[in-house]
């Protein structure tokens, strides 16, 4: 009875948070799943159509292009955005003087509102002669380029901008993890003649592995939901080359068609893919714990 009473008190304490969580997350999620099986008029459910919305989106070239682009965003984000914060944390951690200043400088881009940062970078990569990069190219004797209209460059550029904005905050998390490493390990390794790369490989890497794997899956989830960056910079162009799943969902819902049923189907497909990534991460992480 005492244990039951303690559990009841714990549940009562958590009840307001659970209620808010259910109202703001699970209710819209379940409503989206339900809406994906209906033909809609704005947000009104008109007719049950089963899997027709799913069949419709999978049969559209724009959806297949957006799906491929989203995986491309994820690839470039892991290539650039995952390792840059780690390197930044290591560099700042190895800095002897002015470490606080470098931390502040690294975090500054994250303070900027996302929309304002995208507008700033759109001017930087502007195809006009007044674009910052084109001004630099002009002074160097090169012709102006339209970077955001080049199919092969647009996704890496957007990922680069996102990395610039978020790397500093992630680096601070890694630095917090590095601060928990016993300094005596580094001192012993240095006495034994281990250089910086060996210290990183045998001390730093294993110490932040769990933190890095958690941030990895969070980064994949975040990148898979990328929307306002391509919306502001390119509008999904050129020729849908930067269209993401979330931007396609927004276009279906608010871009003129007002087809919330099809938009909900895109959202559900995205959620299923992310759920698959999360389950895969949990399985791999569980096996690693068992091996350890």
mmCIF file of C-alpha atoms in Angstrom:
data_model
loop_
_atom_site.group_PDB
_atom_site.id
_atom_site.type_symbol
_atom_site.label_atom_id
_atom_site.label_comp_id
_atom_site.label_asym_id
_atom_site.label_seq_id
_atom_site.Cartn_x
_atom_site.Cartn_y
_atom_site.Cartn_z
ATOM 1 C CA UNK A 1 0.000 0.000 0.000
ATOM 2 C CA UNK A 2 2.867 2.372 0.811
ATOM 3 C CA UNK A 3 4.444 1.709 -2.602
ATOM 4 C CA UNK A 4 1.080 2.148 -4.313
ATOM 5 C CA UNK A 5 0.581 5.458 -2.475
ATOM 6 C CA UNK A 6 4.041 6.677 -3.517
ATOM 7 C CA UNK A 7 3.364 5.757 -7.161
ATOM 8 C CA UNK A 8 -0.001 7.508 -7.024
ATOM 9 C CA UNK A 9 1.646 10.699 -5.736
ATOM 10 C CA UNK A 10 4.280 10.474 -8.471
ATOM 11 C CA UNK A 11 1.615 10.091 -11.158
ATOM 12 C CA UNK A 12 -0.335 13.028 -9.730
ATOM 13 C CA UNK A 13 2.799 15.183 -9.913
ATOM 14 C CA UNK A 14 3.379 14.158 -13.539
ATOM 15 C CA UNK A 15 -0.289 14.401 -14.539
ATOM 16 C CA UNK A 16 -0.258 18.098 -15.646
ATOM 17 C CA UNK A 17 2.806 17.520 -17.838
ATOM 18 C CA UNK A 18 1.303 14.345 -19.299
ATOM 19 C CA UNK A 19 -1.963 16.178 -20.046
ATOM 20 C CA UNK A 20 -0.147 19.026 -21.810
ATOM 21 C CA UNK A 21 2.039 16.545 -23.697
ATOM 22 C CA UNK A 22 -1.003 14.597 -24.871
ATOM 23 C CA UNK A 23 -2.941 17.721 -25.845
ATOM 24 C CA UNK A 24 -0.175 19.451 -27.806
ATOM 25 C CA UNK A 25 1.528 16.369 -29.292
ATOM 26 C CA UNK A 26 -0.492 13.192 -29.362
ATOM 27 C CA UNK A 27 -3.824 14.774 -30.224
ATOM 28 C CA UNK A 28 -2.496 16.601 -33.341
ATOM 29 C CA UNK A 29 -0.498 13.501 -34.289
ATOM 30 C CA UNK A 30 -3.501 11.191 -34.139
ATOM 31 C CA UNK A 31 -5.627 13.791 -35.913
ATOM 32 C CA UNK A 32 -3.044 13.951 -38.728
ATOM 33 C CA UNK A 33 -3.077 10.160 -39.061
ATOM 34 C CA UNK A 34 -6.862 10.206 -39.232
ATOM 35 C CA UNK A 35 -6.903 13.085 -41.732
ATOM 36 C CA UNK A 36 -4.510 11.246 -44.052
ATOM 37 C CA UNK A 37 -7.275 8.713 -44.787
ATOM 38 C CA UNK A 38 -9.817 11.362 -45.813
ATOM 39 C CA UNK A 39 -10.467 13.737 -48.659
ATOM 40 C CA UNK A 40 -10.588 17.168 -47.068
ATOM 41 C CA UNK A 41 -11.981 20.594 -47.700
ATOM 42 C CA UNK A 42 -9.477 22.768 -45.861
ATOM 43 C CA UNK A 43 -9.412 21.046 -42.438
ATOM 44 C CA UNK A 44 -12.908 19.564 -42.806
ATOM 45 C CA UNK A 45 -13.089 15.793 -43.315
ATOM 46 C CA UNK A 46 -15.281 15.245 -46.388
ATOM 47 C CA UNK A 47 -14.975 11.613 -47.442
ATOM 48 C CA UNK A 48 -13.073 8.528 -46.289
ATOM 49 C CA UNK A 49 -10.721 7.482 -49.097
ATOM 50 C CA UNK A 50 -8.537 4.890 -47.373
ATOM 51 C CA UNK A 51 -5.005 4.756 -48.749
ATOM 52 C CA UNK A 52 -5.749 6.961 -51.754
ATOM 53 C CA UNK A 53 -3.748 9.898 -50.394
ATOM 54 C CA UNK A 54 -0.733 7.654 -49.836
ATOM 55 C CA UNK A 55 -1.022 6.113 -53.296
ATOM 56 C CA UNK A 56 -1.359 9.603 -54.737
ATOM 57 C CA UNK A 57 1.780 11.030 -53.126
ATOM 58 C CA UNK A 58 3.930 7.966 -53.916
ATOM 59 C CA UNK A 59 2.845 8.256 -57.536
ATOM 60 C CA UNK A 60 3.977 11.877 -57.781
ATOM 61 C CA UNK A 61 7.443 12.784 -59.021
ATOM 62 C CA UNK A 62 7.600 15.751 -56.640
ATOM 63 C CA UNK A 63 7.205 13.472 -53.621
ATOM 64 C CA UNK A 64 9.895 11.062 -54.802
ATOM 65 C CA UNK A 65 12.162 14.041 -55.475
ATOM 66 C CA UNK A 66 11.466 15.501 -52.020
ATOM 67 C CA UNK A 67 12.159 12.112 -50.386
ATOM 68 C CA UNK A 68 15.491 11.782 -52.215
ATOM 69 C CA UNK A 69 16.369 15.391 -51.357
ATOM 70 C CA UNK A 70 15.613 14.809 -47.675
ATOM 71 C CA UNK A 71 17.992 11.849 -47.582
ATOM 72 C CA UNK A 72 20.528 14.045 -49.403
ATOM 73 C CA UNK A 73 20.087 16.719 -46.711
ATOM 74 C CA UNK A 74 20.725 14.016 -44.105
ATOM 75 C CA UNK A 75 23.860 12.775 -45.873
ATOM 76 C CA UNK A 76 25.391 16.239 -46.209
ATOM 77 C CA UNK A 77 24.387 17.111 -42.676
ATOM 78 C CA UNK A 78 26.193 14.052 -41.309
ATOM 79 C CA UNK A 79 29.202 14.787 -43.518
ATOM 80 C CA UNK A 80 29.442 18.441 -42.473
ATOM 81 C CA UNK A 81 27.189 19.167 -39.539
ATOM 82 C CA UNK A 82 28.027 16.163 -37.369
ATOM 83 C CA UNK A 83 31.816 16.427 -37.323
ATOM 84 C CA UNK A 84 32.190 20.230 -37.305
ATOM 85 C CA UNK A 85 30.820 20.670 -33.729
ATOM 86 C CA UNK A 86 33.124 17.901 -32.477
ATOM 87 C CA UNK A 87 36.171 19.499 -34.092
ATOM 88 C CA UNK A 88 35.086 22.907 -32.804
ATOM 89 C CA UNK A 89 34.724 21.549 -29.254
ATOM 90 C CA UNK A 90 38.146 19.894 -29.444
ATOM 91 C CA UNK A 91 39.821 23.047 -30.753
ATOM 92 C CA UNK A 92 38.230 25.280 -28.118
ATOM 93 C CA UNK A 93 38.987 22.666 -25.452
ATOM 94 C CA UNK A 94 42.666 22.696 -26.410
ATOM 95 C CA UNK A 95 42.761 26.510 -26.272
ATOM 96 C CA UNK A 96 44.681 27.770 -23.257
ATOM 97 C CA UNK A 97 43.716 31.453 -23.292
ATOM 98 C CA UNK A 98 40.482 33.174 -24.231
ATOM 99 C CA UNK A 99 38.401 29.995 -24.090
ATOM 100 C CA UNK A 100 35.334 31.901 -22.852
ATOM 101 C CA UNK A 101 35.581 34.363 -25.743
ATOM 102 C CA UNK A 102 35.762 31.549 -28.289
ATOM 103 C CA UNK A 103 32.756 29.877 -26.682
ATOM 104 C CA UNK A 104 30.764 33.082 -27.010
ATOM 105 C CA UNK A 105 31.805 33.579 -30.639
ATOM 106 C CA UNK A 106 30.884 29.973 -31.475
ATOM 107 C CA UNK A 107 27.425 30.377 -29.927
ATOM 108 C CA UNK A 108 26.611 33.770 -31.469
ATOM 109 C CA UNK A 109 25.066 32.424 -34.736
ATOM 110 C CA UNK A 110 22.575 30.407 -32.697
ATOM 111 C CA UNK A 111 21.261 33.604 -31.112
ATOM 112 C CA UNK A 112 20.081 34.938 -34.475
ATOM 113 C CA UNK A 113 16.444 34.158 -35.334
ATOM 114 C CA UNK A 114 16.341 31.426 -37.954
ATOM 115 C CA UNK A 115 14.354 33.445 -40.482
ATOM 116 C CA UNK A 116 16.658 36.453 -40.145
ATOM 117 C CA UNK A 117 19.723 34.232 -40.625
ATOM 118 C CA UNK A 118 18.272 32.753 -43.824
ATOM 119 C CA UNK A 119 17.486 36.220 -45.207
ATOM 120 C CA UNK A 120 21.048 37.271 -44.389
ATOM 121 C CA UNK A 121 22.521 34.296 -46.239
ATOM 122 C CA UNK A 122 20.161 34.756 -49.191
ATOM 123 C CA UNK A 123 21.728 38.196 -49.668
ATOM 124 C CA UNK A 124 25.172 36.638 -49.277
ATOM 125 C CA UNK A 125 24.515 34.086 -52.047
ATOM 126 C CA UNK A 126 22.418 36.457 -54.170
ATOM 127 C CA UNK A 127 22.676 35.891 -57.917
ATOM 128 C CA UNK A 128 22.822 39.655 -58.460
ATOM 129 C CA UNK A 129 26.104 41.528 -58.790
ATOM 130 C CA UNK A 130 25.400 42.953 -55.320
ATOM 131 C CA UNK A 131 25.694 39.508 -53.719
ATOM 132 C CA UNK A 132 28.642 39.271 -51.339
ATOM 133 C CA UNK A 133 30.203 36.237 -53.028
ATOM 134 C CA UNK A 134 29.721 37.698 -56.488
ATOM 135 C CA UNK A 135 31.381 40.944 -55.355
ATOM 136 C CA UNK A 136 34.372 38.914 -54.142
ATOM 137 C CA UNK A 137 34.455 36.909 -57.374
ATOM 138 C CA UNK A 138 34.296 40.144 -59.368
ATOM 139 C CA UNK A 139 37.316 41.563 -57.548
ATOM 140 C CA UNK A 140 39.201 38.320 -58.223
ATOM 141 C CA UNK A 141 38.387 38.514 -61.926
ATOM 142 C CA UNK A 142 35.802 35.714 -62.057
ATOM 143 C CA UNK A 143 32.287 35.850 -63.483
ATOM 144 C CA UNK A 144 29.231 36.042 -61.241
ATOM 145 C CA UNK A 145 27.490 32.775 -60.353
ATOM 146 C CA UNK A 146 23.987 31.859 -59.313
ATOM 147 C CA UNK A 147 24.838 29.435 -56.511
ATOM 148 C CA UNK A 148 21.298 28.855 -55.243
ATOM 149 C CA UNK A 149 20.061 27.927 -58.724
ATOM 150 C CA UNK A 150 22.713 25.263 -59.328
ATOM 151 C CA UNK A 151 21.248 21.805 -58.720
ATOM 152 C CA UNK A 152 24.487 20.234 -57.488
ATOM 153 C CA UNK A 153 25.265 23.030 -55.020
ATOM 154 C CA UNK A 154 21.962 24.082 -53.513
ATOM 155 C CA UNK A 155 21.603 21.308 -50.887
ATOM 156 C CA UNK A 156 25.261 21.471 -49.683
ATOM 157 C CA UNK A 157 24.925 25.262 -49.403
ATOM 158 C CA UNK A 158 21.742 24.990 -47.311
ATOM 159 C CA UNK A 159 23.378 22.369 -45.071
ATOM 160 C CA UNK A 160 26.455 24.592 -44.727
ATOM 161 C CA UNK A 161 24.261 27.486 -43.588
ATOM 162 C CA UNK A 162 22.399 25.284 -41.102
ATOM 163 C CA UNK A 163 25.717 23.967 -39.782
ATOM 164 C CA UNK A 164 27.048 27.505 -39.367
ATOM 165 C CA UNK A 165 24.008 28.402 -37.315
ATOM 166 C CA UNK A 166 23.794 25.337 -35.072
ATOM 167 C CA UNK A 167 27.363 24.040 -34.729
ATOM 168 C CA UNK A 168 28.283 26.380 -31.883
ATOM 169 C CA UNK A 169 25.441 25.281 -29.605
ATOM 170 C CA UNK A 170 26.178 21.602 -30.285
ATOM 171 C CA UNK A 171 29.887 22.218 -29.669
ATOM 172 C CA UNK A 172 29.059 23.565 -26.201
ATOM 173 C CA UNK A 173 27.245 20.302 -25.421
ATOM 174 C CA UNK A 174 30.306 18.339 -26.483
ATOM 175 C CA UNK A 175 32.500 20.635 -24.394
ATOM 176 C CA UNK A 176 30.330 19.857 -21.368
ATOM 177 C CA UNK A 177 30.897 16.169 -22.053
ATOM 178 C CA UNK A 178 34.637 16.732 -22.428
ATOM 179 C CA UNK A 179 34.709 18.566 -19.102
ATOM 180 C CA UNK A 180 33.641 15.345 -17.376
ATOM 181 C CA UNK A 181 36.765 13.474 -18.509
ATOM 182 C CA UNK A 182 39.343 12.984 -15.757
ATOM 183 C CA UNK A 183 42.357 15.232 -16.588
ATOM 184 C CA UNK A 184 44.660 12.631 -15.067
ATOM 185 C CA UNK A 185 43.952 10.384 -18.041
ATOM 186 C CA UNK A 186 45.352 13.020 -20.401
ATOM 187 C CA UNK A 187 48.322 13.636 -18.121
ATOM 188 C CA UNK A 188 49.142 9.921 -17.960
ATOM 189 C CA UNK A 189 48.775 9.589 -21.731
ATOM 190 C CA UNK A 190 51.053 12.595 -22.307
ATOM 191 C CA UNK A 191 53.691 11.146 -19.969
ATOM 192 C CA UNK A 192 53.523 7.867 -21.920
ATOM 193 C CA UNK A 193 54.245 9.810 -25.106
ATOM 194 C CA UNK A 194 50.747 9.834 -26.624
ATOM 195 C CA UNK A 195 50.185 12.691 -29.062
ATOM 196 C CA UNK A 196 46.980 14.657 -29.525
ATOM 197 C CA UNK A 197 45.519 12.221 -32.072
ATOM 198 C CA UNK A 198 46.105 9.217 -29.830
ATOM 199 C CA UNK A 199 44.569 11.055 -26.876
ATOM 200 C CA UNK A 200 41.516 11.831 -29.001
ATOM 201 C CA UNK A 201 41.278 8.232 -30.250
ATOM 202 C CA UNK A 202 41.715 6.390 -26.963
ATOM 203 C CA UNK A 203 40.403 8.867 -24.370
ATOM 204 C CA UNK A 204 38.201 11.562 -25.877
ATOM 205 C CA UNK A 205 36.409 9.411 -28.465
ATOM 206 C CA UNK A 206 35.227 6.636 -26.116
ATOM 207 C CA UNK A 207 34.280 9.209 -23.453
ATOM 208 C CA UNK A 208 31.883 11.128 -25.720
ATOM 209 C CA UNK A 209 30.683 8.173 -27.806
ATOM 210 C CA UNK A 210 27.302 7.844 -26.058
ATOM 211 C CA UNK A 211 26.758 11.604 -26.191
ATOM 212 C CA UNK A 212 27.704 11.661 -29.873
ATOM 213 C CA UNK A 213 25.376 8.785 -30.758
ATOM 214 C CA UNK A 214 22.466 10.535 -29.017
ATOM 215 C CA UNK A 215 23.162 13.814 -30.799
ATOM 216 C CA UNK A 216 23.475 11.883 -34.054
ATOM 217 C CA UNK A 217 19.937 10.516 -33.949
ATOM 218 C CA UNK A 218 18.622 13.910 -32.810
ATOM 219 C CA UNK A 219 20.391 15.542 -35.748
ATOM 220 C CA UNK A 220 18.883 13.062 -38.195
ATOM 221 C CA UNK A 221 15.407 13.764 -36.795
ATOM 222 C CA UNK A 222 15.983 17.527 -37.007
ATOM 223 C CA UNK A 223 17.389 17.477 -40.545
ATOM 224 C CA UNK A 224 14.562 15.253 -41.766
ATOM 225 C CA UNK A 225 12.179 18.031 -40.721
ATOM 226 C CA UNK A 226 14.067 20.820 -42.501
ATOM 227 C CA UNK A 227 11.639 23.307 -44.006
ATOM 228 C CA UNK A 228 12.117 27.029 -43.567
ATOM 229 C CA UNK A 229 15.723 27.045 -44.856
ATOM 230 C CA UNK A 230 14.830 25.907 -48.407
ATOM 231 C CA UNK A 231 11.533 27.809 -48.182
ATOM 232 C CA UNK A 232 13.303 31.145 -47.630
ATOM 233 C CA UNK A 233 16.434 30.560 -49.702
ATOM 234 C CA UNK A 234 15.100 28.783 -52.787
ATOM 235 C CA UNK A 235 11.395 28.076 -52.382
ATOM 236 C CA UNK A 236 12.239 24.422 -53.078
ATOM 237 C CA UNK A 237 13.937 25.168 -56.399
ATOM 238 C CA UNK A 238 15.541 25.040 -58.794
ATOM 239 C CA UNK A 239 13.175 22.502 -60.327
ATOM 240 C CA UNK A 240 12.432 20.990 -56.873
ATOM 241 C CA UNK A 241 16.166 20.313 -56.349
ATOM 242 C CA UNK A 242 15.976 21.580 -52.743
ATOM 243 C CA UNK A 243 12.408 20.488 -51.968
ATOM 244 C CA UNK A 244 12.175 18.632 -48.650
ATOM 245 C CA UNK A 245 9.363 16.465 -47.315
ATOM 246 C CA UNK A 246 8.301 19.089 -44.788
ATOM 247 C CA UNK A 247 8.332 21.838 -47.408
ATOM 248 C CA UNK A 248 6.276 19.633 -49.722
ATOM 249 C CA UNK A 249 3.816 19.054 -46.861
ATOM 250 C CA UNK A 250 3.597 22.819 -46.331
ATOM 251 C CA UNK A 251 2.969 23.355 -50.053
ATOM 252 C CA UNK A 252 0.157 20.792 -50.068
ATOM 253 C CA UNK A 253 -1.459 22.335 -46.992
ATOM 254 C CA UNK A 254 -0.874 26.073 -47.484
ATOM 255 C CA UNK A 255 0.651 26.558 -50.924
ATOM 256 C CA UNK A 256 -2.653 27.014 -52.717
ATOM 257 C CA UNK A 257 -4.067 23.486 -52.965
ATOM 258 C CA UNK A 258 -5.173 23.428 -49.305
ATOM 259 C CA UNK A 259 -5.084 19.633 -49.508
ATOM 260 C CA UNK A 260 -4.678 18.731 -45.844
ATOM 261 C CA UNK A 261 -5.343 15.056 -46.481
ATOM 262 C CA UNK A 262 -2.359 14.712 -48.809
ATOM 263 C CA UNK A 263 -0.242 16.911 -46.537
ATOM 264 C CA UNK A 264 -1.098 14.663 -43.581
ATOM 265 C CA UNK A 265 -0.074 11.617 -45.616
ATOM 266 C CA UNK A 266 3.352 13.185 -46.229
ATOM 267 C CA UNK A 267 3.654 13.961 -42.504
ATOM 268 C CA UNK A 268 2.756 10.384 -41.529
ATOM 269 C CA UNK A 269 5.296 8.913 -43.986
ATOM 270 C CA UNK A 270 7.977 11.206 -42.550
ATOM 271 C CA UNK A 271 7.045 10.186 -39.001
ATOM 272 C CA UNK A 272 7.254 6.476 -39.909
ATOM 273 C CA UNK A 273 10.727 6.941 -41.426
ATOM 274 C CA UNK A 274 11.925 8.793 -38.335
ATOM 275 C CA UNK A 275 10.408 6.115 -36.114
ATOM 276 C CA UNK A 276 12.392 3.540 -38.088
ATOM 277 C CA UNK A 277 15.615 5.497 -37.531
ATOM 278 C CA UNK A 278 14.857 5.741 -33.814
ATOM 279 C CA UNK A 279 14.149 2.008 -33.459
ATOM 280 C CA UNK A 280 17.344 1.192 -35.381
ATOM 281 C CA UNK A 281 19.324 3.487 -33.091
ATOM 282 C CA UNK A 282 17.796 1.853 -30.005
ATOM 283 C CA UNK A 283 18.680 -1.642 -31.249
ATOM 284 C CA UNK A 284 22.280 -0.698 -32.070
ATOM 285 C CA UNK A 285 22.703 1.147 -28.771
ATOM 286 C CA UNK A 286 21.257 -1.781 -26.802
ATOM 287 C CA UNK A 287 23.598 -4.245 -28.503
ATOM 288 C CA UNK A 288 26.579 -2.011 -27.779
ATOM 289 C CA UNK A 289 25.627 -1.915 -24.078
ATOM 290 C CA UNK A 290 25.362 -5.713 -24.036
ATOM 291 C CA UNK A 291 28.774 -6.080 -25.709
ATOM 292 C CA UNK A 292 30.324 -3.678 -23.205
#
